[in-house]
Short mmCIF file of C-alpha atoms in Angstrom, two decimals:
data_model
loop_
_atom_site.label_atom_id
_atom_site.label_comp_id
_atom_site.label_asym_id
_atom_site.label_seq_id
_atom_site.Cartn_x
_atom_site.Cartn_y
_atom_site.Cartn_z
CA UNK A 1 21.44 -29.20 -42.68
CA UNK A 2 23.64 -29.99 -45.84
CA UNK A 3 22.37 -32.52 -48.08
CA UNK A 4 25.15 -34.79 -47.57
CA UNK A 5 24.08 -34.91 -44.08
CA UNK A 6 20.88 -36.00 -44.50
CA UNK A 7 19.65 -39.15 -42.83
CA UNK A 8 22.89 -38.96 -40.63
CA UNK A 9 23.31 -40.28 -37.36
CA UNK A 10 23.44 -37.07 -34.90
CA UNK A 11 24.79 -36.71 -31.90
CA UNK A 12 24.02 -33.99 -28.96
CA UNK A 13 25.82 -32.04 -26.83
CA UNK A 14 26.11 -29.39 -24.79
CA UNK A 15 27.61 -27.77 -21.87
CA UNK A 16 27.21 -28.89 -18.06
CA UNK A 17 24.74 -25.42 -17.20
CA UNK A 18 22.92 -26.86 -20.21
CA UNK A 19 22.37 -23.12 -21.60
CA UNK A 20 24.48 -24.20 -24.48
CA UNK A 21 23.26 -27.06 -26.58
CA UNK A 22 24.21 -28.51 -30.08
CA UNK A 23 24.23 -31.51 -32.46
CA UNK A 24 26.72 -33.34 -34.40
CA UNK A 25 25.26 -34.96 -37.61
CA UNK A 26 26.74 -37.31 -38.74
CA UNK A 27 30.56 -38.40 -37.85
CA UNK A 28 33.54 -36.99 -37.25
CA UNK A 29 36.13 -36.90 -39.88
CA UNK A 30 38.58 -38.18 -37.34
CA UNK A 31 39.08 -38.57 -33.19
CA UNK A 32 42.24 -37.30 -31.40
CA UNK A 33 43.24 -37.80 -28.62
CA UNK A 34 46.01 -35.16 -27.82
CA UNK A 35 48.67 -35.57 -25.23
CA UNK A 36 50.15 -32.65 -26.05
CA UNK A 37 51.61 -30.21 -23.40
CA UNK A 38 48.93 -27.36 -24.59
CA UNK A 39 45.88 -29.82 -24.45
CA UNK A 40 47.31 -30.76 -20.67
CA UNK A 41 47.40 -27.23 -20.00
CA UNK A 42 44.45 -25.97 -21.30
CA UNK A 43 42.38 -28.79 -20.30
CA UNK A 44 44.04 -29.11 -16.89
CA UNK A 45 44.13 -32.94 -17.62
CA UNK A 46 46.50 -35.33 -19.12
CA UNK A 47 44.84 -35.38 -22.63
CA UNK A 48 41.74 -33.90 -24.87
CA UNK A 49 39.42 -35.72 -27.04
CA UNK A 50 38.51 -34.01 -29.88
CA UNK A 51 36.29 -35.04 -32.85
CA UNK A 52 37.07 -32.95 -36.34
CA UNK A 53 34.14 -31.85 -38.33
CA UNK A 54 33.24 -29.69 -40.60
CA UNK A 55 31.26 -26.69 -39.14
CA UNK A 56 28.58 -26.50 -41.38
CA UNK A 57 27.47 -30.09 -39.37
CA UNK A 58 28.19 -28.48 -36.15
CA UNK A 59 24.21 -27.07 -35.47
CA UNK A 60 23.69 -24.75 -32.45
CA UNK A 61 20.08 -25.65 -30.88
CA UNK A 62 20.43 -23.34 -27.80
CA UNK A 63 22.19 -20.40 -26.29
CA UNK A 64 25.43 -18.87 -28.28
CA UNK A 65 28.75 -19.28 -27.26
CA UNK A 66 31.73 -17.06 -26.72
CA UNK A 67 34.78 -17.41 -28.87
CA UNK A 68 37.89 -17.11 -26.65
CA UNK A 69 41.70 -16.54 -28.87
CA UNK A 70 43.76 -18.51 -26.83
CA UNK A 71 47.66 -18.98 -27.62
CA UNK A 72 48.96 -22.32 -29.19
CA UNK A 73 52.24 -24.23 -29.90
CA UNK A 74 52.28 -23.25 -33.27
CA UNK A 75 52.12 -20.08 -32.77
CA UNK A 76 48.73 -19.50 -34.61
CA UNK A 77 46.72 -19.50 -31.67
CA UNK A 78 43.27 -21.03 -31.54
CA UNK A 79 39.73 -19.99 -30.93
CA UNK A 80 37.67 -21.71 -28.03
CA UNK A 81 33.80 -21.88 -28.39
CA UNK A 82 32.52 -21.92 -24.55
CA UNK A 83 29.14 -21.55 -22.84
CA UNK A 84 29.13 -17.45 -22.15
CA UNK A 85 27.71 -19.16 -18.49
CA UNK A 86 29.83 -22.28 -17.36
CA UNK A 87 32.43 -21.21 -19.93
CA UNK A 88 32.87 -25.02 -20.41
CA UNK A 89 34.93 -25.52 -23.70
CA UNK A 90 32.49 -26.72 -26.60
CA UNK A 91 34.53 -26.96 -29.72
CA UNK A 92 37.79 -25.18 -31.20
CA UNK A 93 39.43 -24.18 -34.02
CA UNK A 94 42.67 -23.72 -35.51
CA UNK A 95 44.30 -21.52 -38.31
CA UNK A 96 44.55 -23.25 -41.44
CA UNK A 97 41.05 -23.98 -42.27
CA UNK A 98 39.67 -21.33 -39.69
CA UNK A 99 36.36 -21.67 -38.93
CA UNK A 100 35.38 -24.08 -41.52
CA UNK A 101 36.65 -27.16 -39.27
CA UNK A 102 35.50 -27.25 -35.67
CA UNK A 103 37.39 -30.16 -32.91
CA UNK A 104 34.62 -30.88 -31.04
CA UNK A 105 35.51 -31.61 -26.92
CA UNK A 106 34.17 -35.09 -27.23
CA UNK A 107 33.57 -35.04 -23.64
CA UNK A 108 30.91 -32.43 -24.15
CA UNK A 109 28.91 -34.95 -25.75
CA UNK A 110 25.82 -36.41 -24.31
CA UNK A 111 27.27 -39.96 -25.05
CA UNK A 112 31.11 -39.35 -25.46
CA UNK A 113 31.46 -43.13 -25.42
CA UNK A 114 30.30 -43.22 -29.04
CA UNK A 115 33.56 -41.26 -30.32
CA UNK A 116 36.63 -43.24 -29.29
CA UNK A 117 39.78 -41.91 -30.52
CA UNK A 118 40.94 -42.73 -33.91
CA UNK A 119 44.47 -42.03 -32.64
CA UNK A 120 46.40 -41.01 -30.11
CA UNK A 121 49.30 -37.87 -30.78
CA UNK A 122 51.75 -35.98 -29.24
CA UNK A 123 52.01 -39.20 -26.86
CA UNK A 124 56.01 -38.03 -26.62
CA UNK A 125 54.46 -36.06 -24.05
CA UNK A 126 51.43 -38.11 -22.54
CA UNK A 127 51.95 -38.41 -18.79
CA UNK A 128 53.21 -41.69 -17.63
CA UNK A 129 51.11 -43.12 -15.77
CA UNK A 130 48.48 -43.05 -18.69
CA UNK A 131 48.33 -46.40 -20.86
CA UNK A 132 47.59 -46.35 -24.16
CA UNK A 133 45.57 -49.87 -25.69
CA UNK A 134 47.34 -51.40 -28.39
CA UNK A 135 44.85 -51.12 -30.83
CA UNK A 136 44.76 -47.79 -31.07
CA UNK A 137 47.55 -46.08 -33.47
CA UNK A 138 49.56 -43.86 -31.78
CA UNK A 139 52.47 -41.22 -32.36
CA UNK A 140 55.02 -39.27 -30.66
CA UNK A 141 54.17 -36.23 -32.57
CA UNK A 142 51.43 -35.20 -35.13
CA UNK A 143 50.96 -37.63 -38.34
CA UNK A 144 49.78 -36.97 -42.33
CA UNK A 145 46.42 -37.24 -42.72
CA UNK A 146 46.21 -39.57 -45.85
CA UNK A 147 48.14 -42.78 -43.97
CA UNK A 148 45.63 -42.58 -40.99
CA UNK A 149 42.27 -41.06 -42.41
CA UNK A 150 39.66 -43.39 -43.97
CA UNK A 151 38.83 -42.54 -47.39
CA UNK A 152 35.32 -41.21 -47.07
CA UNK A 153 37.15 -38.50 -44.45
CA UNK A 154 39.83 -37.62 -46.97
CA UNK A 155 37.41 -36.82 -49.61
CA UNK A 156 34.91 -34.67 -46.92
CA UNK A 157 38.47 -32.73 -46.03
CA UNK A 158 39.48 -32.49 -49.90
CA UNK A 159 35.73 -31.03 -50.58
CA UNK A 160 36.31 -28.68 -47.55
CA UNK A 161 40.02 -27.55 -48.88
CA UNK A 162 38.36 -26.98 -52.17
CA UNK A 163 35.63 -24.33 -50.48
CA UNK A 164 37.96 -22.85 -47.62
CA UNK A 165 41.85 -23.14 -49.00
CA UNK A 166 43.95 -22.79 -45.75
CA UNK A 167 45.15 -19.77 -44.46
CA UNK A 168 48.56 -19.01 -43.43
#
Protein backbone atom coordinates (compact mmCIF):
# COMPACT_ATOMS: atom_id res chain seq x y z
CA UNK A 1 0.00 0.00 0.00
CA UNK A 2 1.33 3.52 -1.12
CA UNK A 3 1.85 5.95 1.50
CA UNK A 4 -0.63 8.27 0.25
CA UNK A 5 -3.06 5.61 0.84
CA UNK A 6 -2.55 5.10 4.16
CA UNK A 7 -5.37 5.40 6.65
CA UNK A 8 -7.78 5.33 3.55
CA UNK A 9 -11.15 4.22 3.52
CA UNK A 10 -11.13 0.72 1.49
CA UNK A 11 -13.54 -0.82 -0.16
CA UNK A 12 -13.92 -4.74 -1.22
CA UNK A 13 -14.84 -6.50 -3.99
CA UNK A 14 -14.88 -9.31 -5.82
CA UNK A 15 -16.51 -11.51 -8.24
CA UNK A 16 -19.95 -13.47 -7.74
CA UNK A 17 -17.87 -17.28 -7.52
CA UNK A 18 -15.98 -15.28 -4.90
CA UNK A 19 -12.55 -16.93 -6.20
CA UNK A 20 -11.58 -13.45 -7.13
CA UNK A 21 -11.38 -10.89 -4.40
CA UNK A 22 -9.84 -7.30 -4.08
CA UNK A 23 -9.85 -3.92 -2.29
CA UNK A 24 -10.13 -0.41 -3.27
CA UNK A 25 -8.29 2.00 -0.84
CA UNK A 26 -9.23 4.84 -0.78
CA UNK A 27 -11.58 6.67 -3.56
CA UNK A 28 -11.98 6.76 -6.88
CA UNK A 29 -10.61 9.58 -8.86
CA UNK A 30 -13.95 9.84 -10.55
CA UNK A 31 -17.46 7.63 -11.23
CA UNK A 32 -18.88 7.13 -14.77
CA UNK A 33 -21.55 6.09 -15.67
CA UNK A 34 -21.31 5.20 -19.46
CA UNK A 35 -24.22 5.00 -21.80
CA UNK A 36 -22.23 4.40 -24.47
CA UNK A 37 -23.16 1.85 -27.26
CA UNK A 38 -19.85 -0.35 -26.31
CA UNK A 39 -20.63 -0.32 -22.46
CA UNK A 40 -24.43 -1.53 -23.60
CA UNK A 41 -22.84 -4.08 -25.57
CA UNK A 42 -20.32 -5.36 -23.57
CA UNK A 43 -22.22 -5.21 -20.46
CA UNK A 44 -25.42 -6.46 -22.08
CA UNK A 45 -27.19 -3.60 -20.11
CA UNK A 46 -28.11 -0.09 -20.74
CA UNK A 47 -25.05 1.46 -18.92
CA UNK A 48 -21.65 0.59 -16.80
CA UNK A 49 -20.48 2.06 -13.66
CA UNK A 50 -17.07 2.43 -13.45
CA UNK A 51 -14.86 3.98 -10.70
CA UNK A 52 -11.17 5.29 -12.07
CA UNK A 53 -8.24 4.58 -9.91
CA UNK A 54 -4.99 4.31 -10.01
CA UNK A 55 -3.77 0.62 -10.03
CA UNK A 56 -1.26 0.73 -7.60
CA UNK A 57 -4.64 1.14 -5.03
CA UNK A 58 -6.30 -1.60 -6.82
CA UNK A 59 -4.91 -4.71 -4.23
CA UNK A 60 -5.66 -8.33 -5.31
CA UNK A 61 -6.43 -10.42 -1.95
CA UNK A 62 -7.48 -13.67 -3.76
CA UNK A 63 -7.32 -15.65 -6.94
CA UNK A 64 -5.76 -13.84 -10.26
CA UNK A 65 -7.66 -12.74 -12.99
CA UNK A 66 -7.52 -13.10 -16.72
CA UNK A 67 -6.91 -10.12 -18.91
CA UNK A 68 -9.23 -10.33 -21.95
CA UNK A 69 -8.22 -7.52 -25.25
CA UNK A 70 -11.49 -6.69 -26.21
CA UNK A 71 -12.21 -4.12 -29.20
CA UNK A 72 -13.37 -0.47 -28.42
CA UNK A 73 -14.84 2.65 -30.15
CA UNK A 74 -11.72 4.25 -30.33
CA UNK A 75 -10.15 1.90 -31.87
CA UNK A 76 -7.52 1.20 -29.09
CA UNK A 77 -9.21 -1.61 -27.69
CA UNK A 78 -9.31 -2.32 -23.99
CA UNK A 79 -8.21 -4.96 -21.57
CA UNK A 80 -10.89 -6.70 -19.25
CA UNK A 81 -9.70 -8.13 -15.84
CA UNK A 82 -12.28 -11.16 -15.13
CA UNK A 83 -12.45 -14.02 -12.63
CA UNK A 84 -10.53 -16.99 -14.81
CA UNK A 85 -13.94 -18.95 -13.12
CA UNK A 86 -17.22 -16.80 -13.45
CA UNK A 87 -15.32 -14.62 -15.92
CA UNK A 88 -17.36 -11.77 -14.29
CA UNK A 89 -15.71 -8.40 -15.43
CA UNK A 90 -13.60 -6.90 -12.42
CA UNK A 91 -11.92 -3.82 -13.69
CA UNK A 92 -10.60 -2.48 -17.23
CA UNK A 93 -8.30 -0.53 -18.83
CA UNK A 94 -7.76 1.62 -21.66
CA UNK A 95 -4.75 2.81 -23.87
CA UNK A 96 -3.50 6.02 -22.86
CA UNK A 97 -2.38 5.41 -19.41
CA UNK A 98 -2.37 1.49 -19.88
CA UNK A 99 -2.27 -0.29 -16.97
CA UNK A 100 -1.50 2.42 -14.62
CA UNK A 101 -5.38 3.44 -14.36
CA UNK A 102 -7.85 0.65 -13.73
CA UNK A 103 -12.19 1.51 -14.14
CA UNK A 104 -13.29 -0.50 -11.62
CA UNK A 105 -17.08 -2.32 -12.45
CA UNK A 106 -18.58 -0.58 -9.49
CA UNK A 107 -21.11 -3.20 -9.39
CA UNK A 108 -18.44 -5.69 -8.41
CA UNK A 109 -18.22 -4.01 -5.24
CA UNK A 110 -19.36 -5.44 -2.02
CA UNK A 111 -21.31 -2.12 -1.36
CA UNK A 112 -21.65 -0.50 -4.89
CA UNK A 113 -24.04 1.97 -3.25
CA UNK A 114 -21.05 3.83 -1.83
CA UNK A 115 -19.78 4.92 -5.47
CA UNK A 116 -22.55 6.87 -7.17
CA UNK A 117 -21.66 8.27 -10.41
CA UNK A 118 -19.89 11.49 -10.59
CA UNK A 119 -21.36 11.84 -14.10
CA UNK A 120 -23.18 10.45 -16.54
CA UNK A 121 -21.56 10.28 -20.55
CA UNK A 122 -22.24 9.23 -23.78
CA UNK A 123 -26.04 9.78 -22.60
CA UNK A 124 -26.58 10.72 -26.63
CA UNK A 125 -26.93 7.15 -26.61
CA UNK A 126 -28.50 6.07 -23.13
CA UNK A 127 -31.65 4.07 -23.83
CA UNK A 128 -34.83 5.91 -23.35
CA UNK A 129 -36.53 4.63 -21.03
CA UNK A 130 -33.59 5.28 -18.51
CA UNK A 131 -33.91 8.67 -16.42
CA UNK A 132 -31.19 10.44 -15.46
CA UNK A 133 -31.60 12.68 -11.77
CA UNK A 134 -30.95 16.16 -12.20
CA UNK A 135 -28.28 16.44 -9.95
CA UNK A 136 -26.08 14.50 -11.56
CA UNK A 137 -23.98 16.27 -14.55
CA UNK A 138 -24.45 14.72 -17.59
CA UNK A 139 -23.21 14.79 -21.36
CA UNK A 140 -24.01 13.65 -24.72
CA UNK A 141 -20.51 12.62 -25.34
CA UNK A 142 -17.24 12.41 -23.26
CA UNK A 143 -16.15 15.76 -21.27
CA UNK A 144 -12.42 17.39 -20.17
CA UNK A 145 -11.40 16.29 -17.12
CA UNK A 146 -10.37 19.65 -15.41
CA UNK A 147 -14.22 21.28 -15.61
CA UNK A 148 -15.69 18.10 -13.91
CA UNK A 149 -12.82 16.55 -11.66
CA UNK A 150 -12.34 17.81 -8.08
CA UNK A 151 -9.02 19.12 -7.43
CA UNK A 152 -7.54 16.50 -5.17
CA UNK A 153 -8.39 13.97 -8.40
CA UNK A 154 -6.67 16.28 -10.86
CA UNK A 155 -3.55 16.39 -8.92
CA UNK A 156 -3.63 12.20 -8.20
CA UNK A 157 -4.09 12.05 -12.32
CA UNK A 158 -1.29 14.85 -12.88
CA UNK A 159 1.09 12.70 -10.37
CA UNK A 160 0.06 9.56 -12.39
CA UNK A 161 0.76 11.41 -15.98
CA UNK A 162 4.03 12.43 -14.51
CA UNK A 163 5.05 8.47 -13.73
CA UNK A 164 3.16 6.77 -16.78
CA UNK A 165 3.00 9.60 -19.80
CA UNK A 166 0.19 8.24 -22.11
CA UNK A 167 0.72 6.09 -24.83
CA UNK A 168 -0.51 6.51 -28.24
Amino acid sequence: MSEASAGAACHDGGCTCRYVRYRMIGEPLFVHCCHCRWCQRETGSAFVLNALIEADRVQLLEGDVVIVDTPSNSGKGQRISRCPKCHIALWSSYYGLGDALRFVRVGSLDDPHSQPPDIHIFTASKQPWVSLPADVPAVSEYYRSAEHWPAESLERRAALLAKFPPSR
